Amino acid sequence: MTALAGFGPARRSSSSQTSLVWRVDVTLLVATLAVTGLGLLMVYSATRGTGSVPNKSFLDRQMTFAFVGVGLMAVTMLIDYRRLRELAALAYAATIVVLLAVLVLGVRVNGARAWFRIGPFQLQPSEFGKIAVIVALAAFFTIDRATPTARQVLLGLALAGVPSAIIMLQPDLGTVLVYTAFTTVILTVAGVRPRHLLLLALVVVAASAATLQLGVLSEYQVDRLTAFVDQKPTKENVGVFEQQRNAQTAIGNGGMLGTGLFDGDQKNSALVSQKQTDFIFTVVGEELGFAGSAVLVALYGIIVLRIWRVGATAPDLFGTLICAGVLGMTMFQVFESIGMSTGIMPITGIPLPFVSYGGSSILASFLSVGLVENVHMRRFQ
Amino acid sequence: MAMTDDAPRFRLRIIGVISISLFVALVARLWYLQVLNTAESEQLASANIEREVRDPAPRGRILDVNGNILVDNKVVNVVKVDKPVWDAAFPKAKRAERIATITKLAIEISRSGRLTKVAELAKAIDNASSIQEVTLAVDVDRDLVLYLGERPEEFPGVTIDQALVRDYPFGDLAAHVLGYVGRINSSEFASVKDSPKTYAPDDEIGKTGIEKIFEDELRGTPGTSVFQVTSSERVIREITERRVDPKPGHDVWLTIDINLQQLTEQELVDALVQARTQNKRNDTDPDITAPAGAAVVLDPQTGAVRAMASYPTYSPKDFVGGISQSKYDTLTSPGSYSPLTNRATEGQYAPGSTFKPFTAYGAIDKGFMGTGRLPTVDGRAFDDGVFNLAKFDRCTSGKCEFTNSRDGTGKIVTSPDVDLRKSLTVSSDTYYYRIGAEIGLSKNDRAIQTSAETFGLGRVTGVQLPSEASGLIPDKDLKKQRNKANPTAFPFGDWTTGDNINLAVGQGDVLVTPLQLANAYATLANGGHLFAPNIASQVKALDGSVVREFAPRELETINLNPAAREPIIEGLLGVTSWRDPVTDERGTGYKAFNDVRFDLNKWPIASKTGTAEVDKKADTALFIAFGPVPDPAKPNTANAVPTYAMAVVLEQSGFGGANAAPVVADTLNKVFNGRVPKAFSDRVLAACAARTSAQIAAAAARGTTGGTGSTGTTGAKSALGATGAKATPPATSTTSTTTTPPVTTTRVPLLREGESCP
């Protein structure tokens, strides 16, 4: 009954396809598309410039990716997620190979070798890797029904650790943190014993301290963290402070209703670097104010809660874990991206899902929602 | 199936709760930033994105008593270099290109009329911080503007800007009075940091003269423009409602009359040049070099300064846009005799015989005349030219014989029938030696000092000019003090009778400034009103309203003893007018006034010559006069009121009567006859020169239509040349050679309404 639901034989296909379409979580879909639309608006506002002829190139590319993303989401929804268990190992292996390849063949942007240049586009494998690793972890922790043993936990950690380590070499601390976040959520939901979790937490703390001390992190990464922890500008991290102050000033300048769309270059968000990507929330905050920001946060809230609900009603643990992973990923990215713009989190390079300018991020985001919808559509099968 | 296992569901629920709390945290943070914290962040926001630009305010003008503008502002072209662009174009590796460019720039700037050395230019560029715009030359001509404008790639970062600078329509006239402005230095900056007229570190400030003392009035209040800029500092718009317009500074009106000022300066120079032609009496005498001098004209009735000249002088134009180091070095080198010093207020001189009226006043007023060995005021005696101080007169410090000065043949001057009046008229020294000795030996031994101080000598007059010197009236206590403080420089601590004798004739340690002398005589002239001289009369705002007015500042009303004043003035009147028809003996200023045919019957002049001895240098020549004075011998002058007092001091120039008196005689002669030549501003002179040469050219063209074409073209060419050479008299322009480069000055100054040519 479970095996071939989506790609079933022709005799059932038309009716089951129709019924499947009706089972789509419309709320999640609408919230996702709403956030995407808002995102396109913000990218345009952040990049149109002040010339008499607005710069539309960023918008065009982002729109292209959004359409491709929606298509990709539709395709993802069609393939029964349960078939992915079989493909998980292959996808995982491919991810590792591609991540290694990008270290050698990738192009360096903002100091990180994280992108492939494909024609006019740049592709960031670590973004797609998130989905592969989530699926892999979900598959791994559903091999055995029982509570994961210590050995299984370690193996699961290794599964997430290997790609994280490769990404760290790019280096891209932000993405590694995303991996850490969704891995933690998957481990938690998979039923890892509390003492294992506790131990794990201790290890993470110790490892973090060690990385800071041993100088594994780049100087700027340390600066960002110390700037956040000390809240005191020093000669080294003054740039970080400036960025954070500018971002908060811009958001604060939005006030209740915002300064209005489309003249961002005259505004404080113009002083914020990366304002179309990781710091795009500053544009939202300044131009749309608290009202617009709250709407965006609320939309994310709806997305996250729907993902949670799909996870809770999933027909199997695999589906639950996929949703848990996507939830952890989305939640962390939203919280960190908005958090660093508003000054309650340290600065790391993490895109705001569906909103930040960047093809890989938006494609991966749609992929993940596609997966969740996939689980939802098949909750009665 | 997992469905049966509740653990994941439970844990998922925990994750859900965590997620919700994270969202709540985000919304709370947003609420704090955007709603609660708005006031603070709005302020931060505008600070982030607005740029304030200072708009300098024009400085007030300085005008003479008749409203002639002596210091004005003008817009000039300024060559600047944008340091970042320059540095980017000339990295360390391109040293040679850099030097070559600087050299080329120096040549072009020099060619445009601002002599500039390569080394100085290089230093100016190097010393500037890497973000600054450096000013390389101020007030360059249009040729250079065009030249540089056409070659931006040759001179990277070099731009032409416009600036408001000081302009001096009358050239160097009254330079010491007006003073100059210059870039503010750190100590000046510290002193004005609380001024409401905010200063920027590269602002200009008055350095000397009126520019300095009226800095607060002259300086405008800078305005501000607030611009909204992008993060890349590109201006989007001006926030006009935040604009504060600059307020121009106030005009300062002087009591100086520029025509009289010009005449006084000219007379001073002429006298010094004339003095240099004298022959020394003995080869061992110091050279008469006549390097410097000062002249002051006051109105004795109000204390107003009518003219004030100091020589050598300087050109305040040299300070516009910053004076070059080499020029400044020249101005301050010892060989230049301190052209920047205003000798009228800062120069301290032994007054010599010009001090005698004050000795006489003290002696009469304190009742010394007719007592002891002194004759009465009217008592006559033969002046044999020698005064001996006896042992019992406490002649202890070497010099016991004091003599009159010697005449042209080296003979000690003698004079019959000398009374107090004649002692002033012919300047008998022995008469005053006697007074000095008598007073010095009496109980009331400060009588001379007291008299001098009463007339304002030995202390600052309070004129509105900076750095005024106080002069010095020495006495017993001062000599003791000096000796105690510095025994090496002042080996003697006892005030001797000889010191008092020296003081009586204005020698020894006594020092006065030319202004003090003029003011002291003015006080004598006006009957005892000691004024603090005014050189500024009022401060006016741009709309013409009077902001400050300087009424005559009478410091003291001295109840002048008529028994002393009258014979003294009579004696002083004789200096210019008395001549013994039998012996041909004359007042010491007789010749000078006779030479210019001064109508002393109409304008009787009281005056005094002075020839002060200076250690190892030729004598200082002095002459002080005031008038017209009611002369008892001329009944028709009984109602005369002294309206002019003039002091002239010439350093190392010889006799006062021969050298300094002519300055006063000629000046006052022109003043009273209404023949003071009009001073013309440089612009009017240039306009007149242009007009004249145009007329000549037209005349030449008319004259050559008959045939001789060559003279016609020559005339036209030289006429063209004259338009470029400012204030060149047309007479020389016709002889100017054809090698003169083609003049491209396009602006020929035009005469304004009411202006006429010399």
PDB file of N, CA, C and O in Angstrom, chain B residues 133-168:
ATOM      1  N   GLU B 133      42.090  67.934   0.885  1.00  0.00           N
ATOM      2  CA  GLU B 133      42.313  68.696  -0.324  1.00  0.00           C
ATOM      3  C   GLU B 133      43.320  69.766   0.042  1.00  0.00           C
ATOM      4  O   GLU B 133      43.154  70.463   1.029  1.00  0.00           O
ATOM      5  N   VAL B 134      44.388  69.875  -0.718  1.00  0.00           N
ATOM      6  CA  VAL B 134      45.436  70.822  -0.376  1.00  0.00           C
ATOM      7  C   VAL B 134      45.343  72.021  -1.309  1.00  0.00           C
ATOM      8  O   VAL B 134      45.242  71.865  -2.519  1.00  0.00           O
ATOM      9  N   THR B 135      45.396  73.199  -0.737  1.00  0.00           N
ATOM     10  CA  THR B 135      45.433  74.406  -1.554  1.00  0.00           C
ATOM     11  C   THR B 135      46.868  74.666  -1.979  1.00  0.00           C
ATOM     12  O   THR B 135      47.765  74.752  -1.145  1.00  0.00           O
ATOM     13  N   LEU B 136      47.083  74.764  -3.289  1.00  0.00           N
ATOM     14  CA  LEU B 136      48.442  74.967  -3.792  1.00  0.00           C
ATOM     15  C   LEU B 136      48.701  76.423  -4.142  1.00  0.00           C
ATOM     16  O   LEU B 136      49.805  76.920  -3.960  1.00  0.00           O
ATOM     17  N   ALA B 137      47.706  77.089  -4.673  1.00  0.00           N
ATOM     18  CA  ALA B 137      47.897  78.487  -5.040  1.00  0.00           C
ATOM     19  C   ALA B 137      46.555  79.200  -5.008  1.00  0.00           C
ATOM     20  O   ALA B 137      45.531  78.633  -5.376  1.00  0.00           O
ATOM     21  N   VAL B 138      46.585  80.440  -4.547  1.00  0.00           N
ATOM     22  CA  VAL B 138      45.369  81.223  -4.436  1.00  0.00           C
ATOM     23  C   VAL B 138      45.473  82.401  -5.399  1.00  0.00           C
ATOM     24  O   VAL B 138      46.555  82.950  -5.590  1.00  0.00           O
ATOM     25  N   ASP B 139      44.363  82.789  -5.969  1.00  0.00           N
ATOM     26  CA  ASP B 139      44.290  83.931  -6.863  1.00  0.00           C
ATOM     27  C   ASP B 139      45.179  83.740  -8.100  1.00  0.00           C
ATOM     28  O   ASP B 139      46.086  84.522  -8.352  1.00  0.00           O
ATOM     29  N   VAL B 140      44.913  82.694  -8.823  1.00  0.00           N
ATOM     30  CA  VAL B 140      45.658  82.477 -10.066  1.00  0.00           C
ATOM     31  C   VAL B 140      44.831  83.024 -11.231  1.00  0.00           C
ATOM     32  O   VAL B 140      43.625  83.190 -11.118  1.00  0.00           O
ATOM     33  N   ASP B 141      45.478  83.305 -12.336  1.00  0.00           N
ATOM     34  CA  ASP B 141      44.759  83.950 -13.432  1.00  0.00           C
ATOM     35  C   ASP B 141      44.011  82.931 -14.287  1.00  0.00           C
ATOM     36  O   ASP B 141      44.166  81.725 -14.134  1.00  0.00           O
ATOM     37  N   ARG B 142      43.217  83.471 -15.204  1.00  0.00           N
ATOM     38  CA  ARG B 142      42.355  82.610 -16.015  1.00  0.00           C
ATOM     39  C   ARG B 142      43.152  81.690 -16.931  1.00  0.00           C
ATOM     40  O   ARG B 142      42.721  80.580 -17.240  1.00  0.00           O
ATOM     41  N   ASP B 143      44.308  82.146 -17.340  1.00  0.00           N
ATOM     42  CA  ASP B 143      45.143  81.307 -18.209  1.00  0.00           C
ATOM     43  C   ASP B 143      45.448  79.971 -17.548  1.00  0.00           C
ATOM     44  O   ASP B 143      45.349  78.913 -18.159  1.00  0.00           O
ATOM     45  N   LEU B 144      45.816  80.063 -16.277  1.00  0.00           N
ATOM     46  CA  LEU B 144      46.173  78.837 -15.566  1.00  0.00           C
ATOM     47  C   LEU B 144      44.934  77.963 -15.368  1.00  0.00           C
ATOM     48  O   LEU B 144      45.011  76.738 -15.475  1.00  0.00           O
ATOM     49  N   VAL B 145      43.811  78.613 -15.089  1.00  0.00           N
ATOM     50  CA  VAL B 145      42.565  77.868 -14.919  1.00  0.00           C
ATOM     51  C   VAL B 145      42.266  77.077 -16.191  1.00  0.00           C
ATOM     52  O   VAL B 145      41.954  75.883 -16.143  1.00  0.00           O
ATOM     53  N   LEU B 146      42.412  77.744 -17.340  1.00  0.00           N
ATOM     54  CA  LEU B 146      42.153  77.070 -18.611  1.00  0.00           C
ATOM     55  C   LEU B 146      43.186  75.969 -18.853  1.00  0.00           C
ATOM     56  O   LEU B 146      42.853  74.861 -19.242  1.00  0.00           O
ATOM     57  N   TYR B 147      44.442  76.319 -18.588  1.00  0.00           N
ATOM     58  CA  TYR B 147      45.536  75.373 -18.838  1.00  0.00           C
ATOM     59  C   TYR B 147      45.320  74.075 -18.052  1.00  0.00           C
ATOM     60  O   TYR B 147      45.377  72.982 -18.603  1.00  0.00           O
ATOM     61  N   LEU B 148      45.039  74.228 -16.763  1.00  0.00           N
ATOM     62  CA  LEU B 148      44.854  73.044 -15.928  1.00  0.00           C
ATOM     63  C   LEU B 148      43.562  72.321 -16.271  1.00  0.00           C
ATOM     64  O   LEU B 148      43.497  71.099 -16.258  1.00  0.00           O
ATOM     65  N   GLY B 149      42.545  73.121 -16.593  1.00  0.00           N
ATOM     66  CA  GLY B 149      41.259  72.520 -16.925  1.00  0.00           C
ATOM     67  C   GLY B 149      41.330  71.632 -18.147  1.00  0.00           C
ATOM     68  O   GLY B 149      40.610  70.642 -18.258  1.00  0.00           O
ATOM     69  N   GLU B 150      42.235  71.972 -19.077  1.00  0.00           N
ATOM     70  CA  GLU B 150      42.342  71.189 -20.307  1.00  0.00           C
ATOM     71  C   GLU B 150      43.198  69.939 -20.141  1.00  0.00           C
ATOM     72  O   GLU B 150      43.263  69.101 -21.023  1.00  0.00           O
ATOM     73  N   ARG B 151      43.902  69.839 -18.998  1.00  0.00           N
ATOM     74  CA  ARG B 151      44.850  68.726 -18.851  1.00  0.00           C
ATOM     75  C   ARG B 151      44.637  67.940 -17.556  1.00  0.00           C
ATOM     76  O   ARG B 151      45.558  67.811 -16.749  1.00  0.00           O
ATOM     77  N   PRO B 152      43.440  67.427 -17.358  1.00  0.00           N
ATOM     78  CA  PRO B 152      43.223  66.697 -16.105  1.00  0.00           C
ATOM     79  C   PRO B 152      44.092  65.435 -16.014  1.00  0.00           C
ATOM     80  O   PRO B 152      44.498  65.042 -14.927  1.00  0.00           O
ATOM     81  N   GLU B 153      44.382  64.830 -17.162  1.00  0.00           N
ATOM     82  CA  GLU B 153      45.149  63.576 -17.099  1.00  0.00           C
ATOM     83  C   GLU B 153      46.621  63.854 -16.799  1.00  0.00           C
ATOM     84  O   GLU B 153      47.325  63.018 -16.242  1.00  0.00           O
ATOM     85  N   GLU B 154      47.054  65.080 -17.116  1.00  0.00           N
ATOM     86  CA  GLU B 154      48.452  65.428 -16.874  1.00  0.00           C
ATOM     87  C   GLU B 154      48.687  65.774 -15.404  1.00  0.00           C
ATOM     88  O   GLU B 154      49.764  65.541 -14.865  1.00  0.00           O
ATOM     89  N   PHE B 155      47.641  66.359 -14.776  1.00  0.00           N
ATOM     90  CA  PHE B 155      47.758  66.740 -13.371  1.00  0.00           C
ATOM     91  C   PHE B 155      46.650  66.033 -12.589  1.00  0.00           C
ATOM     92  O   PHE B 155      45.612  66.635 -12.293  1.00  0.00           O
ATOM     93  N   PRO B 156      46.867  64.794 -12.242  1.00  0.00           N
ATOM     94  CA  PRO B 156      45.790  64.032 -11.598  1.00  0.00           C
ATOM     95  C   PRO B 156      45.422  64.616 -10.234  1.00  0.00           C
ATOM     96  O   PRO B 156      46.299  64.902  -9.424  1.00  0.00           O
ATOM     97  N   GLY B 157      44.134  64.813 -10.032  1.00  0.00           N
ATOM     98  CA  GLY B 157      43.652  65.311  -8.736  1.00  0.00           C
ATOM     99  C   GLY B 157      43.730  66.815  -8.589  1.00  0.00           C
ATOM    100  O   GLY B 157      43.253  67.361  -7.610  1.00  0.00           O
ATOM    101  N   VAL B 158      44.351  67.491  -9.565  1.00  0.00           N
ATOM    102  CA  VAL B 158      44.464  68.951  -9.460  1.00  0.00           C
ATOM    103  C   VAL B 158      43.167  69.589  -9.954  1.00  0.00           C
ATOM    104  O   VAL B 158      42.723  69.313 -11.057  1.00  0.00           O
ATOM    105  N   THR B 159      42.565  70.395  -9.087  1.00  0.00           N
ATOM    106  CA  THR B 159      41.288  70.994  -9.437  1.00  0.00           C
ATOM    107  C   THR B 159      41.339  72.500  -9.220  1.00  0.00           C
ATOM    108  O   THR B 159      42.200  73.008  -8.516  1.00  0.00           O
ATOM    109  N   ILE B 160      40.395  73.181  -9.840  1.00  0.00           N
ATOM    110  CA  ILE B 160      40.269  74.620  -9.640  1.00  0.00           C
ATOM    111  C   ILE B 160      39.014  74.861  -8.820  1.00  0.00           C
ATOM    112  O   ILE B 160      37.945  74.343  -9.135  1.00  0.00           O
ATOM    113  N   ASP B 161      39.180  75.599  -7.762  1.00  0.00           N
ATOM    114  CA  ASP B 161      38.044  75.910  -6.913  1.00  0.00           C
ATOM    115  C   ASP B 161      37.972  77.435  -6.792  1.00  0.00           C
ATOM    116  O   ASP B 161      38.858  78.129  -7.257  1.00  0.00           O
ATOM    117  N   GLN B 162      36.893  77.903  -6.207  1.00  0.00           N
ATOM    118  CA  GLN B 162      36.830  79.336  -5.973  1.00  0.00           C
ATOM    119  C   GLN B 162      36.795  79.585  -4.484  1.00  0.00           C
ATOM    120  O   GLN B 162      36.286  78.781  -3.720  1.00  0.00           O
ATOM    121  N   ALA B 163      37.389  80.693  -4.080  1.00  0.00           N
ATOM    122  CA  ALA B 163      37.435  81.003  -2.660  1.00  0.00           C
ATOM    123  C   ALA B 163      37.281  82.502  -2.483  1.00  0.00           C
ATOM    124  O   ALA B 163      37.565  83.281  -3.387  1.00  0.00           O
ATOM    125  N   LEU B 164      36.802  82.867  -1.291  1.00  0.00           N
ATOM    126  CA  LEU B 164      36.661  84.266  -0.951  1.00  0.00           C
ATOM    127  C   LEU B 164      37.905  84.662  -0.166  1.00  0.00           C
ATOM    128  O   LEU B 164      38.207  84.064   0.865  1.00  0.00           O
ATOM    129  N   VAL B 165      38.638  85.632  -0.669  1.00  0.00           N
ATOM    130  CA  VAL B 165      39.846  86.041   0.054  1.00  0.00           C
ATOM    131  C   VAL B 165      39.810  87.554   0.287  1.00  0.00           C
ATOM    132  O   VAL B 165      39.008  88.278  -0.297  1.00  0.00           O
ATOM    133  N   ARG B 166      40.728  88.022   1.121  1.00  0.00           N
ATOM    134  CA  ARG B 166      40.841  89.442   1.407  1.00  0.00           C
ATOM    135  C   ARG B 166      41.374  90.176   0.182  1.00  0.00           C
ATOM    136  O   ARG B 166      42.254  89.673  -0.538  1.00  0.00           O
ATOM    137  N   ASP B 167      40.828  91.334  -0.023  1.00  0.00           N
ATOM    138  CA  ASP B 167      41.276  92.165  -1.138  1.00  0.00           C
ATOM    139  C   ASP B 167      41.624  93.536  -0.567  1.00  0.00           C
ATOM    140  O   ASP B 167      40.943  94.035   0.334  1.00  0.00           O
ATOM    141  N   TYR B 168      42.679  94.136  -1.086  1.00  0.00           N
ATOM    142  CA  TYR B 168      43.141  95.421  -0.560  1.00  0.00           C
ATOM    143  C   TYR B 168      43.105  96.444  -1.686  1.00  0.00           C
ATOM    144  O   TYR B 168      44.082  96.601  -2.417  1.00  0.00           O
TER     145      TYR B 168
END
